[in-house]
GROMACS .gro file of C-alpha atoms in nm:
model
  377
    1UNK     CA    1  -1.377   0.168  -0.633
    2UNK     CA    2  -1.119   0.377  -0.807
    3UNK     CA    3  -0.787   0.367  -0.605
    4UNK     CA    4  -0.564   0.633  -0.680
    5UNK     CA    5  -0.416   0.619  -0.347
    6UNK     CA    6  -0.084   0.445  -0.380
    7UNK     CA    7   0.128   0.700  -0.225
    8UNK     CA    8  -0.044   0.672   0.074
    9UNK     CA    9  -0.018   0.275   0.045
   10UNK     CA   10  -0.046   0.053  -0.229
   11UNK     CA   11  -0.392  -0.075  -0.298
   12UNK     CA   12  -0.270  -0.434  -0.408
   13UNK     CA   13  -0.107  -0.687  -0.237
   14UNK     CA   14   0.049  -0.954  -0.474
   15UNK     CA   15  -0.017  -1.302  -0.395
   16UNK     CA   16   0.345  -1.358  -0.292
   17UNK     CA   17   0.303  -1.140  -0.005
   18UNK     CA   18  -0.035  -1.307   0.120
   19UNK     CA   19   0.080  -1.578   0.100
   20UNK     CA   20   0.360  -1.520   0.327
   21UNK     CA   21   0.192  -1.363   0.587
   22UNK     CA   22  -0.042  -1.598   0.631
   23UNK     CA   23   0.201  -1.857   0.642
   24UNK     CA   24   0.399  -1.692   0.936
   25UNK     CA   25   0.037  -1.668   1.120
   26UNK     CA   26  -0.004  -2.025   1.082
   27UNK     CA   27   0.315  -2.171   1.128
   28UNK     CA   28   0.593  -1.908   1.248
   29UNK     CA   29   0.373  -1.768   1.548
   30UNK     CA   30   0.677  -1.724   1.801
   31UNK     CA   31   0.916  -1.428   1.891
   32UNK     CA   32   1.231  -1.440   1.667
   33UNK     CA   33   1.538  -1.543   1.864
   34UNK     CA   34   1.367  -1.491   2.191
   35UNK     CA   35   1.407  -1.828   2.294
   36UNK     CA   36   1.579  -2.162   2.159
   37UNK     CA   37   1.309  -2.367   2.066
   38UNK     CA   38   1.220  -2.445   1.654
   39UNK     CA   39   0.988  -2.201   1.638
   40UNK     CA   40   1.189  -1.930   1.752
   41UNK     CA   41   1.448  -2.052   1.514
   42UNK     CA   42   1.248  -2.063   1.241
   43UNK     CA   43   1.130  -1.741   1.314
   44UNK     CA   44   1.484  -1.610   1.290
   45UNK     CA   45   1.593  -1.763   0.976
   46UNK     CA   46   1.274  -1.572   0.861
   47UNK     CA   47   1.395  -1.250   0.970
   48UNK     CA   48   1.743  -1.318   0.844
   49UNK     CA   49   1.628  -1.364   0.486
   50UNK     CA   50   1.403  -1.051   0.486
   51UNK     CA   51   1.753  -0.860   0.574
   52UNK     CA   52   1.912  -1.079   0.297
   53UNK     CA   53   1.637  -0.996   0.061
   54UNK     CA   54   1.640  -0.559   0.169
   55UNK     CA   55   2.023  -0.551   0.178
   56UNK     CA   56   2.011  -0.719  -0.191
   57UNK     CA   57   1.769  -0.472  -0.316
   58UNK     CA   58   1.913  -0.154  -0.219
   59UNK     CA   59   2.284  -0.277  -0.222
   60UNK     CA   60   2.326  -0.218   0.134
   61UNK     CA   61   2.695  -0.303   0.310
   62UNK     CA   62   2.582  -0.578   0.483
   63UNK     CA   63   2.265  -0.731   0.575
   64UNK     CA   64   2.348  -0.700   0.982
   65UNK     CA   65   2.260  -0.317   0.908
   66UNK     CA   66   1.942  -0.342   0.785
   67UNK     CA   67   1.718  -0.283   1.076
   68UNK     CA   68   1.343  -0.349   1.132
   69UNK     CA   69   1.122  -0.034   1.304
   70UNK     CA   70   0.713  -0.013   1.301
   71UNK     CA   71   0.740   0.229   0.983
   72UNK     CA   72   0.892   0.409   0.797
   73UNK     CA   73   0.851   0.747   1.021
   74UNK     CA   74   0.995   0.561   1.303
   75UNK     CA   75   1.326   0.475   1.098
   76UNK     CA   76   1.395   0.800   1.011
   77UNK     CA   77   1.334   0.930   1.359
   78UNK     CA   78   1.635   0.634   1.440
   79UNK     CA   79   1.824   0.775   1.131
   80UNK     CA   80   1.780   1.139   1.280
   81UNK     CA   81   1.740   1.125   1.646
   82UNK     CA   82   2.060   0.808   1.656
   83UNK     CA   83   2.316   1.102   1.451
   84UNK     CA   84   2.285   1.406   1.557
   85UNK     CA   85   2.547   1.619   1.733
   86UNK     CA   86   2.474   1.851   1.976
   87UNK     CA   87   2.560   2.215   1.803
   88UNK     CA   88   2.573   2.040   1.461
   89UNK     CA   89   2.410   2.206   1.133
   90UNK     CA   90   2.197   1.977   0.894
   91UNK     CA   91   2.085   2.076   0.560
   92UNK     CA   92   1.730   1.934   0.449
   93UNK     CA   93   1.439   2.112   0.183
   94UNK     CA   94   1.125   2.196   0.198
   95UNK     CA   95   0.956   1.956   0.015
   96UNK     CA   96   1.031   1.726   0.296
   97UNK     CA   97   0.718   1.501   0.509
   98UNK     CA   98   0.669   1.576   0.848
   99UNK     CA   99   0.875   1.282   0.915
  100UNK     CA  100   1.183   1.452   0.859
  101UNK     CA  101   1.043   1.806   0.952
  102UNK     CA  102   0.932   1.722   1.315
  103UNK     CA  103   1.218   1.567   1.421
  104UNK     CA  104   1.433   1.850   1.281
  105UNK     CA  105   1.216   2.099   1.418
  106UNK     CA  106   1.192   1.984   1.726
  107UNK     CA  107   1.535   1.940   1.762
  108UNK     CA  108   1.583   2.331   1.683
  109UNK     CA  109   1.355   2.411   1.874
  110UNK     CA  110   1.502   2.263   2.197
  111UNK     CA  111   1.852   2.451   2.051
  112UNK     CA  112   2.027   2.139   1.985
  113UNK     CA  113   2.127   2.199   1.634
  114UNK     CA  114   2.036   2.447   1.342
  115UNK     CA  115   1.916   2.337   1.010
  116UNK     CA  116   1.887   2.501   0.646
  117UNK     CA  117   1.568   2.435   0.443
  118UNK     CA  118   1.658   2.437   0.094
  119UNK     CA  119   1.388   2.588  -0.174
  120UNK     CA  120   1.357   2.410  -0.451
  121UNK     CA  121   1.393   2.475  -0.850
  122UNK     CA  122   1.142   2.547  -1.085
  123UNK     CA  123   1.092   2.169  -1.170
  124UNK     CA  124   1.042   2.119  -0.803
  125UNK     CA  125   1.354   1.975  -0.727
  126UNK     CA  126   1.643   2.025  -0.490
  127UNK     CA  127   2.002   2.160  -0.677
  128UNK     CA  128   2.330   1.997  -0.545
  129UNK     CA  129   2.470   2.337  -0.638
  130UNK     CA  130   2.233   2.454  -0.352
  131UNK     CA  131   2.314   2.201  -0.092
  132UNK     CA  132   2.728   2.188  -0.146
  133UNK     CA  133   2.657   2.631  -0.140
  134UNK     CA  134   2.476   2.553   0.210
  135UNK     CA  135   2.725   2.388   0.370
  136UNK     CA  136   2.895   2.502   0.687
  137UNK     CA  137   3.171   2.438   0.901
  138UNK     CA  138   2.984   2.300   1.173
  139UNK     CA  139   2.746   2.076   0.871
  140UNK     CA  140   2.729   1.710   0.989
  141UNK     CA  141   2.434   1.544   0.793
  142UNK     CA  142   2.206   1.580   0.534
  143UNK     CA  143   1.862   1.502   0.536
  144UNK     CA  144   1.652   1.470   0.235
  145UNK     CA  145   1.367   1.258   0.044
  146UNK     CA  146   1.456   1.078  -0.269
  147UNK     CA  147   1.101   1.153  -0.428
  148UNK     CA  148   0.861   1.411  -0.322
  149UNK     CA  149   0.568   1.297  -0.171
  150UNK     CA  150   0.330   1.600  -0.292
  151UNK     CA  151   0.494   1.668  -0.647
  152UNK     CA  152   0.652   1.353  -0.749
  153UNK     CA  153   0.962   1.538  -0.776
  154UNK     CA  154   1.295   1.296  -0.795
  155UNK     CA  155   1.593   1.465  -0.684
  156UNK     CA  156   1.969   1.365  -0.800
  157UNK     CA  157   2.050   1.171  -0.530
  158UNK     CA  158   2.371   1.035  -0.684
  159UNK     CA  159   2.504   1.346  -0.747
  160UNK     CA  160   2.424   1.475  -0.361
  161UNK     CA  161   2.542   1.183  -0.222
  162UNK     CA  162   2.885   1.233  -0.407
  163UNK     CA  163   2.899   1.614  -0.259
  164UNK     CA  164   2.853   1.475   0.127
  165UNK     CA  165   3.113   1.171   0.093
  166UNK     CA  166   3.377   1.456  -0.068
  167UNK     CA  167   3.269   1.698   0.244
  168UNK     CA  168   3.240   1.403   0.450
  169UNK     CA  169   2.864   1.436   0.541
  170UNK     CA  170   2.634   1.226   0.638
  171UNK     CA  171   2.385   1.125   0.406
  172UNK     CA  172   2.037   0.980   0.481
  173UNK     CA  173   1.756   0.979   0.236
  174UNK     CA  174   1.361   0.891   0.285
  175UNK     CA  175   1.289   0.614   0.018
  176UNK     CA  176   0.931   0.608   0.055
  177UNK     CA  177   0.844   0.713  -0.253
  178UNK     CA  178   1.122   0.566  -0.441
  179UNK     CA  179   1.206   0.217  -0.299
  180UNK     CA  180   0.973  -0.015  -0.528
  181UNK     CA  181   0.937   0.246  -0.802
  182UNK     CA  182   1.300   0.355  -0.895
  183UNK     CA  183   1.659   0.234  -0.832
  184UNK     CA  184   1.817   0.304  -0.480
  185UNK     CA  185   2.160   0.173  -0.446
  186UNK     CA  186   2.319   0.260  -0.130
  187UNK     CA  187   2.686   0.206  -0.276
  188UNK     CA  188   2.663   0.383  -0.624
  189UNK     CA  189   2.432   0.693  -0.466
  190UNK     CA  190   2.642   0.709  -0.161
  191UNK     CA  191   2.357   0.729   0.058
  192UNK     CA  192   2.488   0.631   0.417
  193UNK     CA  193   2.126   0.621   0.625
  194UNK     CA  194   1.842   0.502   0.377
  195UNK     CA  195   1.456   0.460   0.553
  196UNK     CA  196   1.141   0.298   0.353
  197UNK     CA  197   0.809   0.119   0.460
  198UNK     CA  198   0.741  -0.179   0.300
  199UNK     CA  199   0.310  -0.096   0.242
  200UNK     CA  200   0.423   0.136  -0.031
  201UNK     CA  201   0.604   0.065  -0.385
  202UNK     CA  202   0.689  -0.282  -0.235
  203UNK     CA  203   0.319  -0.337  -0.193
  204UNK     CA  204   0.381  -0.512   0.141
  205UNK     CA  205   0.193  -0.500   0.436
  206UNK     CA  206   0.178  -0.153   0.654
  207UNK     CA  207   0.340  -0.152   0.990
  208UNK     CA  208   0.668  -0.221   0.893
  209UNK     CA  209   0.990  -0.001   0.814
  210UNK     CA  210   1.346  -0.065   0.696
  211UNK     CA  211   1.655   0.151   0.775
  212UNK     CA  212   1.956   0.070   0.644
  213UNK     CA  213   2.314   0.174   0.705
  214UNK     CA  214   2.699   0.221   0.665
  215UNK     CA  215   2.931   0.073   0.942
  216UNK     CA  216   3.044   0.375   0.939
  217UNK     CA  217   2.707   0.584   0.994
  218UNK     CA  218   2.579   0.345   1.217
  219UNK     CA  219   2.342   0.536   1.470
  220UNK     CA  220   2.305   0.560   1.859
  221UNK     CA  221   1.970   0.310   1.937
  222UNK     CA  222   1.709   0.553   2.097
  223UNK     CA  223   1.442   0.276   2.155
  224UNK     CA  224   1.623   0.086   2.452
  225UNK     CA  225   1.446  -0.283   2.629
  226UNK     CA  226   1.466  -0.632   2.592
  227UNK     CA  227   1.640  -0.787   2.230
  228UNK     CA  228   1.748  -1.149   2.337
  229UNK     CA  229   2.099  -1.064   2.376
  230UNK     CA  230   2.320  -0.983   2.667
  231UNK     CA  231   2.031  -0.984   2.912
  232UNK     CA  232   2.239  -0.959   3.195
  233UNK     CA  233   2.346  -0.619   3.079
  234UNK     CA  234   2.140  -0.306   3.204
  235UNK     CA  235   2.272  -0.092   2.900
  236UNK     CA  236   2.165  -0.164   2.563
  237UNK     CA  237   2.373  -0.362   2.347
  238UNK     CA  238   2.627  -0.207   2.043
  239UNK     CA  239   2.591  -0.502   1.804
  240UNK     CA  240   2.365  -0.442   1.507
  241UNK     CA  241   2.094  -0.546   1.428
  242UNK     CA  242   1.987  -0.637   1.795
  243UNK     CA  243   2.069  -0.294   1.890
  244UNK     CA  244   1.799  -0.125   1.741
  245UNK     CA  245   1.575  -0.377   1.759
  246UNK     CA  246   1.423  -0.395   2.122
  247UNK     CA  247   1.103  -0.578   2.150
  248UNK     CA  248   0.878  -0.852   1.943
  249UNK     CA  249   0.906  -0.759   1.571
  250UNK     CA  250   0.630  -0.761   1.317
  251UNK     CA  251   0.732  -1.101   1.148
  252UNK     CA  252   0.429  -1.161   0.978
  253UNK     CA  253   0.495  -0.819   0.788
  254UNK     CA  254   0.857  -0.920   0.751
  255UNK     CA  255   0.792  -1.214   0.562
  256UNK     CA  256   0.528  -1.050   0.330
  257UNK     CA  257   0.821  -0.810   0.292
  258UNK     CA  258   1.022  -1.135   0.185
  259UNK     CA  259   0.747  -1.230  -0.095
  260UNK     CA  260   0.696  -0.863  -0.200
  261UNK     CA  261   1.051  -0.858  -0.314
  262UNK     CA  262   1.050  -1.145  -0.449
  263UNK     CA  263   0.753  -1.017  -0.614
  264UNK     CA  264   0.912  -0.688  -0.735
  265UNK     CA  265   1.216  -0.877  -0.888
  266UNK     CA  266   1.020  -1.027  -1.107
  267UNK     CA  267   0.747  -0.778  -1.203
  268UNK     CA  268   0.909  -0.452  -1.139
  269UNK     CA  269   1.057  -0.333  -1.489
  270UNK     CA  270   0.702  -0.442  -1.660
  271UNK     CA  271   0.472  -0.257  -1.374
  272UNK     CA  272   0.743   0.031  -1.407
  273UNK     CA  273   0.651   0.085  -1.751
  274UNK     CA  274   0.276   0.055  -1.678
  275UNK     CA  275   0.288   0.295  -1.387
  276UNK     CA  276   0.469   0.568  -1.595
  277UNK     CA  277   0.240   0.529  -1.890
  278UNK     CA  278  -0.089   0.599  -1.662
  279UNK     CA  279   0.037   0.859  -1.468
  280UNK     CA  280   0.168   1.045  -1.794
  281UNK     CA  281  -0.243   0.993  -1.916
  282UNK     CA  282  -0.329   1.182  -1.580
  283UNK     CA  283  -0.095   1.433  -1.614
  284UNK     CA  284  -0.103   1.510  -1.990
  285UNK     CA  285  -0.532   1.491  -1.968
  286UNK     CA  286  -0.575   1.699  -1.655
  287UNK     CA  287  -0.380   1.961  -1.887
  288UNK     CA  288  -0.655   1.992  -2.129
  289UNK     CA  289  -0.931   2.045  -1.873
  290UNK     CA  290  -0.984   2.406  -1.777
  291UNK     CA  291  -1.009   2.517  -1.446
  292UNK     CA  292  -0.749   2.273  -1.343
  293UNK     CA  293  -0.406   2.338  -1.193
  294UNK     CA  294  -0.122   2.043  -1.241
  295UNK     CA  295   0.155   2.141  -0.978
  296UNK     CA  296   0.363   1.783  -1.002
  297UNK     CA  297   0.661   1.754  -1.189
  298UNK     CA  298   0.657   1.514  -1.531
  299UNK     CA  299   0.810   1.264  -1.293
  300UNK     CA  300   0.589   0.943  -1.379
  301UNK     CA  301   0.811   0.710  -1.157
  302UNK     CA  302   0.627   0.749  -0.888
  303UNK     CA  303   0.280   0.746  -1.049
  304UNK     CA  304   0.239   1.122  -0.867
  305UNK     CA  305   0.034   1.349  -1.015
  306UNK     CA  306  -0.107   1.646  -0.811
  307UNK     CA  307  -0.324   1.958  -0.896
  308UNK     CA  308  -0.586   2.178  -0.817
  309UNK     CA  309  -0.973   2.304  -0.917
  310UNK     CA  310  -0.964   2.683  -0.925
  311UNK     CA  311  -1.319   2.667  -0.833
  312UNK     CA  312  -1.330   2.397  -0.560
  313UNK     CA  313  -1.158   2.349  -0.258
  314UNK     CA  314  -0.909   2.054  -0.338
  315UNK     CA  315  -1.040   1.844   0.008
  316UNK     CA  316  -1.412   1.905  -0.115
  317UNK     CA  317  -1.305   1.792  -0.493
  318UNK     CA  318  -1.147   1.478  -0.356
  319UNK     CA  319  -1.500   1.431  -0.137
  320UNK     CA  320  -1.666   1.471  -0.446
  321UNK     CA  321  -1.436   1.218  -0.643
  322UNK     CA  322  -1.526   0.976  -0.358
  323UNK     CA  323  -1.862   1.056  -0.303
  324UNK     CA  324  -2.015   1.080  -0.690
  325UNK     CA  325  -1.768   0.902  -0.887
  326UNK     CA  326  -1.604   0.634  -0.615
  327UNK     CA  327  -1.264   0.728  -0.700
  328UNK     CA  328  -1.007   0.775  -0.401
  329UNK     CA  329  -0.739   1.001  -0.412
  330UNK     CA  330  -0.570   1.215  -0.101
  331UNK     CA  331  -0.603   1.584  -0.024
  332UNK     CA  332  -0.493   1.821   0.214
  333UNK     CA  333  -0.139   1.865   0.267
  334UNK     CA  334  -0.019   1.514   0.250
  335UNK     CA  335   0.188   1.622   0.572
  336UNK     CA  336   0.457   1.812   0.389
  337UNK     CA  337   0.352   2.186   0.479
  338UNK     CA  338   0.626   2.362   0.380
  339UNK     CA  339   0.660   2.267   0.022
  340UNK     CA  340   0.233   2.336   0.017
  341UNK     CA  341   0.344   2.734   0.133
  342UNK     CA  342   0.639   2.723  -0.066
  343UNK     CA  343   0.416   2.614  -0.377
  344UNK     CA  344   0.122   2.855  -0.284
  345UNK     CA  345  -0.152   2.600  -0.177
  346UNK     CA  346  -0.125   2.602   0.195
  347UNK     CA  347  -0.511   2.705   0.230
  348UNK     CA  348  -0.636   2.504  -0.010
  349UNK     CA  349  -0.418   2.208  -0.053
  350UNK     CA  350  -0.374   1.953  -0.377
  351UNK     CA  351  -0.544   1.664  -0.518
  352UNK     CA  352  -0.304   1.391  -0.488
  353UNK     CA  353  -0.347   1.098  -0.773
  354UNK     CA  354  -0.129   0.804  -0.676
  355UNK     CA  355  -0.181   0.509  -0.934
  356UNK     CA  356   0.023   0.174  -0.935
  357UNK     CA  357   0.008  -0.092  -1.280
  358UNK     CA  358  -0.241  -0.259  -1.135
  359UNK     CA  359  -0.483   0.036  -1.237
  360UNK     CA  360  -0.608   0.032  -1.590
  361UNK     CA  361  -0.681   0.289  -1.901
  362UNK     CA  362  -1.045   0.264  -1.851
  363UNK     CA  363  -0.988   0.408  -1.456
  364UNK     CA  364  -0.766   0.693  -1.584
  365UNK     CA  365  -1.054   0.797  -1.866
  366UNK     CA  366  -1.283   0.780  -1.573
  367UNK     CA  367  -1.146   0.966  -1.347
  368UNK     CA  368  -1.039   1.241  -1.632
  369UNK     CA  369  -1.374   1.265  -1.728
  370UNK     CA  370  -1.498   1.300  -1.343
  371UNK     CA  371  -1.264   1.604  -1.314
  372UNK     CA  372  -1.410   1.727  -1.594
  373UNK     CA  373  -1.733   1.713  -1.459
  374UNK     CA  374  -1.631   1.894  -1.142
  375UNK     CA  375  -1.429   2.151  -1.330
  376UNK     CA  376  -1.797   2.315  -1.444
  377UNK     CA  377  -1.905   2.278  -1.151
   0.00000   0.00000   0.00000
């Protein structure tokens, strides 16, 4: 098979990250400072490098902020849900996932705060013009995703961070799309709240997530049980991380996370370049085929490219891709529907391509000439 499905999660897994993982199944199999014996320890020390090794990477404040959650989705909710203010305005876009979108709905919808969906430009991105112009009195946080998860859109993060800390906003961006595939730094972009999952650019293992914070931003917990700590206390503790950490952890996915840093540090400029190269291929070739539709943004970071068949439904042309040619790819609305209506193709959805470097010339020619095929259909 074909995978062109790295946005969704990364197809490979580098041997670094097996590797770990199956080393914590064999030898770390015990809850991480749950109890005082050396394989709770151990277990610990394991976690504490993984927070070492995330608060390195994203130049976070300090690695007692960087907080483990089930994914991605769930760290934003604790980014979200753990800062609001009850009568407080947030301003987000729509190019956001539903991951940002439901909780901010939902919140609006039970009248605890109001919220301004920015549109975005014609290269698919959101201005900081636009955000500093939507800014009210009552504004407490802003909400957005570093990298569009339909378009492959990268917005100027440094420059919107810059606007919040002068207007003293909140700041928390989605890395899912960016974390692994372009530079986050929490201190030069000013980002205050920043969520990722560690299945995607990482290429670790999926049921993991990463939120990271300020001292200053840190969030109210809204998971609340048992974290080791204070057990005689019926309230949840303050100190982070234990905080926001109730509950056994995912530590064989937190050491992959471990290796798949390691991993990135030392193959991440050389895949970058490899990445953008086949994902400019996609992008320039599906422009020569007619009956085809490119929608994404010349953004090759991310290895996005999405489009559309002006005579096929785009969930029956990925079926097809699948079915006939063994190529995987993602259709639909890739859980962002607002950017889909703002972009026009909220009936019939995009094509997502998603390609990492460890997908070749010979797959991009293949699938090119596949969607040529289809195109006369």
């Amino acid at each position: 098979m074909i995978y062109f499905d790295n946005a969704a999660t990364s197809g490979y897994k580098p041997p670094e990250v097996i590797d770990a993982v199956n080393y914590a199944m064999e030898n770390l199999s015990a809850n991480p400072g749950r109890s005082g014996h050396k394989l709770s320890v151990a277990a610990m020390m394991q976690t504490a490098n993984a927070r070492n090794a995330v608060a390195e990477l994203v130049n976070a404040e300090t690695p007692d902020n960087v907080v483990f959650s089930l994914n991605c989705t769930s760290a934003l909710n604790l980014a979200i849900l753990g800062s609001i203010k009850r009568g407080c305005h947030i301003i987000s876009s729509l190019s956001e996932h539903n991951s940002i979108l439901r909780p901010l709905c939902e919140l609006k919808q039970r009248r605890l705060i109001d919220v301004t969906f920015l549109v975005p430009d014609y290269e698919n991105k959101i201005s900081p013009y636009d955000v500093e112009k939507a800014i009210r009195r009552n504004t407490t946080l802003v909400v957005l995703g570093h990298v569009s998860n339909v378009t492959g859109a990268e917005h100027d993060i440094e420059t919107i961070g810059k606007i919040a800390k002068r207007n003293r906003l909140t700041f928390i961006v989605d890395g899912a799309q960016s974390v692994g595939y372009t530079a986050v730094d929490m201190q030069r972009q000013n980002i205050d709240l920043l969520a990722f999952p560690a299945h995607k650019g990482l290429h670790g293992i999926m049921g993991l997530g990463c939120l990271c914070f300020k001292e200053d931003a840190k969030p109210q917990p809204i998971i609340y049980g048992g974290t080791g700590t204070d057990s005689h206390m019926l309230t949840q503790p303050t100190t982070s991380p234990e905080a926001y950490e109730s509950g056994t952890q995912n530590l064989p996915a937190i050491a992959g996370l471990v290796g798949a840093i390691e991993w990135y540090k030392r193959t991440g400029e050389a895949n970058g370049e490899i990445r953008r190269d086949l994902a400019k291929m996609i992008f320039d070739g599906l422009h020569t085929v007619h009956g085809v539709n490119v929608v994404s943004s010349p953004n090759f970071n991310s290895g996005i490219v999405s489009f559309y068949l002006d005579n096929m439904d785009s969930l029956m042309t990925s079926d097809v891709l699948n079915d006939k040619y063994d190529i995987a790819c993602r259709a639909g609305l890739h859980c962002a529907p607002l950017i889909h209506k703002h972009l026009g193709t909220e009936k019939q959805g995009l094509v997502r391509v998603s390609v990492s470097a460890e997908n070749t010339k010979e797959e991009v020619y293949a699938f090119l000439n596949a969607v040529d095929d289809i195109s006369k259909y």
